Amino acid sequence: MKITLSVLKADIGSIGGHITPSQALVNEVKNFVQENGKNLIIDLYISFTGDDIAILCTHERGILDEKIHKLAWDAFIAGTAVAKKQGLYGAGQDLLKDAFSGNIKGMGPAVAEIEFEERPNEPFIFFAADKTDPGAYNLPFYLAFADPMYCAGLILSPKMSDGYTFHIIDVEYTEKDKIIELNAPEELYDIAALLRDNERYVIESIYSRSTGNQALSISTTRLHNIAGKYTGKDDPVALVRVQGEFPATGEVLGPFQIGHYVAGFMRGSHIGPLMPCKLNSTISFFDGPPVVTGAAFSVREGKFTEPADVFDHPYWDYIRTQVSEKATAIRRQGFSGAAMLPYSELEYGGIVEKLEKLNKKFKVKD
Ligand code: F6R
Ligand code: MG
Ligand code: MG
């Protein structure tokens, strides 16, 4: 059976600042999709990560389907009404356009989708990150799909030895999607040369070279490119099919032990370590730290099992302690140097006016 996995995610308001959506808001979005999606979707899972609420669903309509995207858009509008009624902070903040036109891409919410012929046993992981941008996934998925130091299957499994094709998007080009396809392992150095720049080049999807099947899809929306100003961080979602011709679940999770430094954190303007957290985690220290959650599912004829929480294990408690130490270490240096993002990322925020004013006060001395 050919199915489509779609996840559509938005920040449409949260309690007490940017911490977590209210239960009423989550319920409203869930009820709306259940009621209005009866003849469209096969199954549904609603969750939140930090201040973002995600609609994960299965259907047979393919990617970028107008009806599925409109359903999610309308659910976010309905949720925003509840957020406003409750006085939630940032109600409707990610809904950057007024009128729906075709699909939700470029309108604010994040979207990741994969259409595939279901395997007899079809496991996948749904990742959601908050207080960061899509480039946060560059390193972990590069390591999981291209580096035998992290992914043993690249050496041990004949199904994986042909490697993977990376589709990498230049997010600074906003007219259309500008994408390069590069093959691992032959073009590893080219892939690395692009992926080192998390703010510009972002993994959009990955395909198995032995079967041509799609393994991964990431939302690549950069909100400031749509809004022209800072309106919140992009908070990317990802869908990753695992096992068999793809890396094992544990191989995909492995690189998240690094807690690598990513862009985001307070006011989307800092560098902080990415902390792997339990499902439905909230946000706290310095509006962060940047977090990622993972829900693993099996799916059969489009029907989900219950989610298995991939970061809910004693091992990850140990990692979370280490990542907290990294967060504390970089926060000690406040605004200085590497702790805050470079001007190119901040230019969408208020600092532009301040620097323009100060620039006028500079005097060139003889
Ligand atoms: C980051 C984020 C928060 C806000 C911060 C200030 O994505 O959402 O860190 O930027 O709390 O929010 P405002 O300006 O709305 O008071
Ligand atoms: Mg968010
Ligand atoms: Mg937010």
Short mmCIF file of C-alpha atoms and ligand atoms in Angstrom, two decimals:
data_model
loop_
_atom_site.label_atom_id
_atom_site.label_comp_id
_atom_site.label_asym_id
_atom_site.label_seq_id
_atom_site.Cartn_x
_atom_site.Cartn_y
_atom_site.Cartn_z
CA MET A 1 0.00 0.00 0.00
CA LYS A 2 1.31 3.45 -0.93
CA ILE A 3 0.91 5.95 1.89
CA THR A 4 2.01 9.48 2.68
CA LEU A 5 3.34 10.51 6.06
CA SER A 6 2.80 14.21 6.68
CA VAL A 7 3.78 16.31 9.64
CA LEU A 8 2.69 19.93 9.85
CA LYS A 9 3.82 22.01 12.82
CA ALA A 10 3.31 25.54 14.12
CA ASP A 11 3.75 27.73 17.16
CA ILE A 12 0.31 29.27 17.64
CA GLY A 13 0.57 30.32 21.26
CA SER A 14 1.83 29.14 24.60
CA ILE A 15 1.49 29.45 28.35
CA GLY A 16 3.67 31.75 30.41
CA GLY A 17 5.83 32.98 27.52
CA HIS A 18 7.20 30.47 25.04
CA ILE A 19 7.02 27.38 27.24
CA THR A 20 4.26 25.02 26.08
CA PRO A 21 0.84 25.18 24.39
CA SER A 22 -2.17 24.84 26.70
CA GLN A 23 -4.13 21.60 26.93
CA ALA A 24 -7.18 23.42 25.55
CA LEU A 25 -5.19 24.48 22.48
CA VAL A 26 -3.87 20.96 21.88
CA ASN A 27 -7.41 19.56 22.30
CA GLU A 28 -8.86 22.09 19.87
CA VAL A 29 -6.33 21.23 17.14
CA LYS A 30 -6.87 17.51 17.71
CA ASN A 31 -10.67 17.74 17.66
CA PHE A 32 -10.60 19.94 14.58
CA VAL A 33 -8.45 17.53 12.58
CA GLN A 34 -10.43 14.51 13.79
CA GLU A 35 -13.77 16.12 12.86
CA ASN A 36 -12.78 17.67 9.54
CA GLY A 37 -10.28 15.07 8.40
CA LYS A 38 -12.60 12.06 8.54
CA ASN A 39 -12.58 11.36 4.81
CA LEU A 40 -9.03 12.56 4.22
CA ILE A 41 -6.66 10.99 6.70
CA ILE A 42 -6.11 7.40 7.84
CA ASP A 43 -4.51 8.09 11.21
CA LEU A 44 -3.46 10.99 13.39
CA TYR A 45 -1.05 11.82 16.23
CA ILE A 46 -1.04 15.26 17.86
CA SER A 47 1.88 16.28 20.07
CA PHE A 48 3.87 19.27 21.22
CA THR A 49 7.55 20.06 21.67
CA GLY A 50 8.26 23.26 23.57
CA ASP A 51 5.81 25.86 22.25
CA ASP A 52 5.15 24.02 18.96
CA ILE A 53 2.18 21.82 18.17
CA ALA A 54 2.51 19.13 15.49
CA ILE A 55 -0.09 17.30 13.43
CA LEU A 56 1.33 13.96 12.26
CA CYS A 57 -0.96 12.01 9.94
CA THR A 58 -1.11 9.30 7.30
CA HIS A 59 -3.16 9.44 4.10
CA GLU A 60 -3.13 8.36 0.45
CA ARG A 61 -3.10 11.80 -1.20
CA GLY A 62 0.64 12.31 -1.80
CA ILE A 63 2.87 15.16 -0.66
CA LEU A 64 1.89 18.86 -0.86
CA ASP A 65 -1.77 17.88 -1.06
CA GLU A 66 -3.99 20.94 -0.94
CA LYS A 67 -6.72 19.33 1.17
CA ILE A 68 -4.33 17.93 3.79
CA HIS A 69 -2.45 21.21 4.05
CA LYS A 70 -5.68 23.22 4.23
CA LEU A 71 -6.94 20.92 6.99
CA ALA A 72 -3.81 21.64 9.03
CA TRP A 73 -3.94 25.37 8.27
CA ASP A 74 -7.58 25.57 9.36
CA ALA A 75 -6.77 23.55 12.51
CA PHE A 76 -4.02 26.06 13.35
CA ILE A 77 -6.50 28.92 12.77
CA ALA A 78 -9.02 27.22 15.08
CA GLY A 79 -6.27 26.65 17.65
CA THR A 80 -5.26 30.31 17.40
CA ALA A 81 -8.82 31.34 18.32
CA VAL A 82 -8.54 29.27 21.50
CA ALA A 83 -5.06 30.69 22.18
CA LYS A 84 -6.44 34.23 21.88
CA LYS A 85 -9.38 33.42 24.13
CA GLN A 86 -7.04 32.07 26.80
CA GLY A 87 -4.62 34.98 26.44
CA LEU A 88 -1.79 32.67 25.43
CA TYR A 89 1.46 34.33 24.47
CA GLY A 90 2.26 34.63 20.74
CA ALA A 91 -1.21 33.49 19.60
CA GLY A 92 -1.04 32.62 15.90
CA GLN A 93 2.62 33.65 15.75
CA ASP A 94 3.69 31.23 12.98
CA LEU A 95 0.70 31.95 10.70
CA LEU A 96 2.45 34.56 8.61
CA LYS A 97 0.07 34.76 5.64
CA ASP A 98 -3.62 35.69 5.62
CA ALA A 99 -5.02 33.57 2.84
CA PHE A 100 -4.33 29.90 2.11
CA SER A 101 -3.02 29.30 -1.40
CA GLY A 102 -2.41 25.72 -2.50
CA ASN A 103 -0.18 24.41 0.26
CA ILE A 104 1.19 25.46 3.62
CA LYS A 105 4.83 25.75 2.48
CA GLY A 106 6.04 29.33 2.73
CA MET A 107 3.14 30.37 4.97
CA GLY A 108 4.93 29.91 8.32
CA PRO A 109 4.16 26.40 9.60
CA ALA A 110 6.84 23.74 9.08
CA VAL A 111 6.10 20.70 6.94
CA ALA A 112 7.89 17.40 6.28
CA GLU A 113 6.38 14.62 4.15
CA ILE A 114 7.35 11.27 2.62
CA GLU A 115 5.30 9.18 0.21
CA PHE A 116 6.28 5.51 0.00
CA GLU A 117 5.19 1.96 -0.62
CA GLU A 118 4.71 0.59 2.90
CA ARG A 119 7.08 -2.24 3.83
CA PRO A 120 5.48 -5.23 5.61
CA ASN A 121 7.02 -3.78 8.77
CA GLU A 122 7.44 -0.03 8.55
CA PRO A 123 9.22 1.70 11.44
CA PHE A 124 9.92 5.45 11.41
CA ILE A 125 10.86 8.25 13.79
CA PHE A 126 9.21 11.65 13.98
CA PHE A 127 11.63 14.26 15.33
CA ALA A 128 10.59 17.72 16.49
CA ALA A 129 13.02 20.43 17.61
CA ASP A 130 12.24 23.70 19.34
CA LYS A 131 14.27 26.93 19.77
CA THR A 132 16.47 26.18 16.78
CA ASP A 133 16.50 26.11 12.98
CA PRO A 134 16.57 23.36 10.29
CA GLY A 135 20.38 23.30 10.12
CA ALA A 136 20.32 21.72 13.59
CA TYR A 137 19.70 18.38 11.86
CA ASN A 138 22.69 18.68 9.50
CA LEU A 139 25.27 17.08 11.76
CA PRO A 140 23.24 14.23 13.31
CA PHE A 141 21.81 13.04 9.99
CA TYR A 142 25.12 13.43 8.17
CA LEU A 143 26.71 11.19 10.79
CA ALA A 144 23.81 8.71 10.80
CA PHE A 145 23.71 8.31 7.00
CA ALA A 146 27.32 8.87 5.94
CA ASP A 147 29.81 8.18 8.73
CA PRO A 148 30.72 4.60 9.68
CA MET A 149 32.10 5.93 12.97
CA TYR A 150 28.46 6.50 13.95
CA CYS A 151 26.55 4.20 11.62
CA ALA A 152 27.91 0.67 11.81
CA GLY A 153 25.46 -0.48 9.15
CA LEU A 154 27.47 1.36 6.49
CA ILE A 155 30.17 -1.28 7.03
CA LEU A 156 28.13 -4.25 8.26
CA SER A 157 24.95 -4.27 6.18
CA PRO A 158 25.03 -5.15 2.45
CA LYS A 159 21.69 -3.32 2.10
CA MET A 160 23.38 -0.08 3.09
CA SER A 161 26.80 -0.35 1.47
CA ASP A 162 25.82 1.63 -1.67
CA GLY A 163 25.37 4.69 0.53
CA TYR A 164 22.83 7.50 0.36
CA THR A 165 21.99 10.52 -1.78
CA PHE A 166 21.70 13.81 0.11
CA HIS A 167 19.41 16.52 -1.23
CA ILE A 168 20.71 19.77 0.23
CA ILE A 169 18.82 23.05 -0.10
CA ASP A 170 20.21 26.58 -0.18
CA VAL A 171 17.74 28.28 2.19
CA GLU A 172 18.99 31.74 1.32
CA TYR A 173 17.53 31.41 -2.17
CA THR A 174 13.89 32.24 -1.55
CA GLU A 175 12.33 32.42 -5.04
CA LYS A 176 12.03 28.63 -5.37
CA ASP A 177 13.65 25.51 -3.90
CA LYS A 178 17.33 25.48 -4.96
CA ILE A 179 18.65 21.97 -4.35
CA ILE A 180 21.87 20.03 -4.99
CA GLU A 181 22.03 16.21 -5.00
CA LEU A 182 25.25 14.67 -3.68
CA ASN A 183 26.19 11.05 -3.15
CA ALA A 184 27.77 9.58 -0.03
CA PRO A 185 30.39 8.21 0.20
CA GLU A 186 32.00 9.52 -3.05
CA GLU A 187 31.13 13.17 -2.46
CA LEU A 188 31.50 13.23 1.32
CA TYR A 189 33.82 16.22 1.36
CA ASP A 190 31.41 18.25 -0.79
CA ILE A 191 28.51 17.29 1.49
CA ALA A 192 30.53 18.29 4.56
CA ALA A 193 31.64 21.56 2.94
CA LEU A 194 27.99 22.56 2.58
CA LEU A 195 26.59 21.12 5.79
CA ARG A 196 29.13 22.92 8.00
CA ASP A 197 27.08 26.08 7.30
CA ASN A 198 23.86 25.30 9.19
CA GLU A 199 22.27 28.66 8.49
CA ARG A 200 22.55 28.42 4.71
CA TYR A 201 22.71 24.79 3.55
CA VAL A 202 20.26 22.34 5.02
CA ILE A 203 19.50 18.66 4.41
CA GLU A 204 16.08 18.50 2.77
CA SER A 205 15.86 14.76 2.13
CA ILE A 206 17.96 11.59 1.90
CA TYR A 207 17.48 8.57 -0.40
CA SER A 208 18.85 5.02 -0.35
CA ARG A 209 21.08 4.46 -3.38
CA SER A 210 20.44 0.72 -3.46
CA THR A 211 16.63 1.02 -3.71
CA GLY A 212 16.04 4.69 -4.57
CA ASN A 213 13.62 4.84 -1.64
CA GLN A 214 13.32 7.98 0.43
CA ALA A 215 14.62 7.69 4.00
CA LEU A 216 14.19 11.17 5.35
CA SER A 217 12.40 14.47 4.97
CA ILE A 218 13.08 17.68 6.93
CA SER A 219 11.11 20.91 7.09
CA THR A 220 13.39 23.63 5.70
CA THR A 221 11.31 26.76 6.35
CA ARG A 222 13.27 29.80 7.53
CA LEU A 223 10.66 32.08 9.06
CA HIS A 224 12.68 35.26 8.70
CA ASN A 225 12.90 34.63 4.97
CA ILE A 226 9.10 34.68 4.81
CA ALA A 227 8.42 37.47 7.29
CA GLY A 228 11.50 39.63 6.50
CA LYS A 229 11.95 40.07 10.25
CA TYR A 230 12.41 37.93 13.35
CA THR A 231 9.14 36.24 14.28
CA GLY A 232 10.40 33.24 16.26
CA LYS A 233 12.74 30.39 15.44
CA ASP A 234 11.87 27.86 12.72
CA ASP A 235 11.77 24.83 15.01
CA PRO A 236 12.14 22.09 12.39
CA VAL A 237 10.45 18.68 12.19
CA ALA A 238 11.85 15.56 10.50
CA LEU A 239 10.55 12.16 9.43
CA VAL A 240 13.08 9.33 9.22
CA ARG A 241 12.34 5.81 8.01
CA VAL A 242 14.60 3.31 9.79
CA GLN A 243 15.86 -0.31 9.68
CA GLY A 244 16.54 -2.63 6.74
CA GLU A 245 17.85 -0.55 3.82
CA PHE A 246 18.01 2.49 6.16
CA PRO A 247 20.09 3.02 9.33
CA ALA A 248 18.76 1.27 12.44
CA THR A 249 16.82 3.35 14.97
CA GLY A 250 19.80 3.31 17.33
CA GLU A 251 22.14 4.46 14.56
CA VAL A 252 19.92 7.44 13.83
CA LEU A 253 19.73 8.32 17.53
CA GLY A 254 23.47 7.88 18.19
CA PRO A 255 24.72 11.29 16.97
CA PHE A 256 22.26 13.10 19.25
CA GLN A 257 24.55 12.16 22.14
CA ILE A 258 26.89 14.93 20.98
CA GLY A 259 24.49 17.68 22.06
CA HIS A 260 26.13 19.78 19.35
CA TYR A 261 25.90 23.56 19.44
CA VAL A 262 23.13 24.97 17.24
CA ALA A 263 21.58 28.35 16.50
CA GLY A 264 18.54 29.39 18.52
CA PHE A 265 18.04 29.55 22.31
CA MET A 266 16.91 32.92 23.74
CA ARG A 267 15.33 35.20 21.10
CA GLY A 268 16.60 32.85 18.41
CA SER A 269 19.85 34.78 18.62
CA HIS A 270 22.27 32.54 20.45
CA ILE A 271 24.23 29.33 20.28
CA GLY A 272 23.24 26.48 22.56
CA PRO A 273 23.60 22.69 22.70
CA LEU A 274 20.77 20.58 21.29
CA MET A 275 19.29 18.55 24.15
CA PRO A 276 17.52 15.25 23.34
CA CYS A 277 14.37 15.37 25.52
CA LYS A 278 11.34 13.24 26.35
CA LEU A 279 8.14 13.65 24.36
CA ASN A 280 5.98 16.66 25.19
CA SER A 281 8.90 18.43 26.88
CA THR A 282 8.68 22.10 27.76
CA ILE A 283 11.16 24.98 27.45
CA SER A 284 12.92 26.61 30.37
CA PHE A 285 16.50 27.83 30.85
CA PHE A 286 17.19 30.99 28.77
CA ASP A 287 14.16 30.13 26.60
CA GLY A 288 15.86 26.86 25.88
CA PRO A 289 18.08 25.06 25.70
CA PRO A 290 17.31 24.04 22.12
CA VAL A 291 15.52 20.69 22.39
CA VAL A 292 14.76 17.74 20.13
CA THR A 293 12.22 15.00 20.81
CA GLY A 294 11.69 11.73 18.94
CA ALA A 295 8.59 9.55 18.66
CA ALA A 296 9.15 6.16 17.02
CA PHE A 297 6.20 4.39 15.40
CA SER A 298 5.38 1.33 13.41
CA VAL A 299 2.75 1.83 10.75
CA ARG A 300 0.59 -0.74 8.93
CA GLU A 301 -1.89 0.19 6.20
CA GLY A 302 -1.51 3.76 7.40
CA LYS A 303 -2.42 2.98 11.01
CA PHE A 304 0.03 4.03 13.74
CA THR A 305 0.98 2.08 16.81
CA GLU A 306 1.33 4.14 19.96
CA PRO A 307 4.56 6.19 19.97
CA ALA A 308 7.73 4.90 21.64
CA ASP A 309 9.68 7.75 23.23
CA VAL A 310 13.21 7.36 21.84
CA PHE A 311 14.93 9.64 24.38
CA ASP A 312 13.14 8.25 27.44
CA HIS A 313 15.87 5.97 28.73
CA PRO A 314 18.47 6.22 31.54
CA TYR A 315 21.23 6.64 28.93
CA TRP A 316 19.71 9.92 27.79
CA ASP A 317 19.41 11.19 31.39
CA TYR A 318 23.20 10.96 31.49
CA ILE A 319 23.44 12.83 28.15
CA ARG A 320 21.00 15.50 29.33
CA THR A 321 23.27 16.19 32.32
CA GLN A 322 26.25 16.60 29.99
CA VAL A 323 24.29 18.83 27.63
CA SER A 324 23.19 20.97 30.60
CA GLU A 325 26.87 21.45 31.41
CA LYS A 326 27.52 22.58 27.83
CA ALA A 327 24.57 24.98 28.04
CA THR A 328 25.85 26.44 31.31
CA ALA A 329 29.35 26.78 29.94
CA ILE A 330 28.38 28.81 26.88
CA ARG A 331 25.83 30.92 28.77
CA ARG A 332 28.56 32.10 31.15
CA GLN A 333 30.00 34.25 28.37
CA GLY A 334 26.69 36.05 27.80
CA PHE A 335 26.67 38.10 24.59
CA SER A 336 30.33 37.65 23.82
CA GLY A 337 31.68 36.16 20.61
CA ALA A 338 30.57 32.62 19.84
CA ALA A 339 27.72 32.70 22.42
CA MET A 340 25.58 34.98 20.23
CA LEU A 341 24.82 34.54 16.53
CA PRO A 342 26.68 36.64 13.94
CA TYR A 343 25.12 39.81 12.58
CA SER A 344 23.94 38.07 9.38
CA GLU A 345 21.45 36.09 11.50
CA LEU A 346 20.60 38.98 13.84
CA GLU A 347 19.89 41.45 11.05
CA TYR A 348 16.26 40.35 11.09
CA GLY A 349 15.91 41.62 14.67
CA GLY A 350 16.02 44.92 16.56
CA ILE A 351 19.80 45.25 16.73
CA VAL A 352 19.88 46.73 13.20
CA GLU A 353 18.44 50.07 14.32
CA LYS A 354 20.74 50.24 17.30
CA LEU A 355 23.84 49.68 15.18
CA GLU A 356 22.68 52.19 12.57
CA LYS A 357 22.28 54.83 15.28
CA LEU A 358 25.67 54.05 16.75
CA ASN A 359 27.30 54.05 13.34
CA LYS A 360 26.33 57.70 12.91
CA LYS A 361 28.09 58.58 16.16
CA PHE A 362 31.43 57.14 15.06
CA LYS A 363 34.03 59.77 14.20
CA VAL A 364 36.96 59.07 11.91
CA LYS A 365 40.04 60.66 13.46
CA ASP A 366 43.11 61.83 11.56
C1 F6R B 1 12.65 32.02 20.70
C2 F6R B 1 11.52 32.61 21.39
C3 F6R B 1 11.76 33.41 22.63
C4 F6R B 1 11.40 34.88 22.44
C5 F6R B 1 11.61 35.68 23.73
C6 F6R B 1 11.15 37.12 23.61
O1 F6R B 1 12.22 31.32 19.60
O2 F6R B 1 10.41 32.45 20.97
O3 F6R B 1 13.08 33.28 23.08
O4 F6R B 1 12.14 35.43 21.40
O5 F6R B 1 10.92 35.10 24.79
O6 F6R B 1 9.83 37.13 23.19
P1 F6R B 1 8.97 38.46 22.99
O7 F6R B 1 9.79 39.39 22.16
O8 F6R B 1 7.74 37.99 22.30
O9 F6R B 1 8.71 39.01 24.36
MG MG B 2 8.86 26.98 18.93
MG MG B 3 7.92 30.22 19.70
#
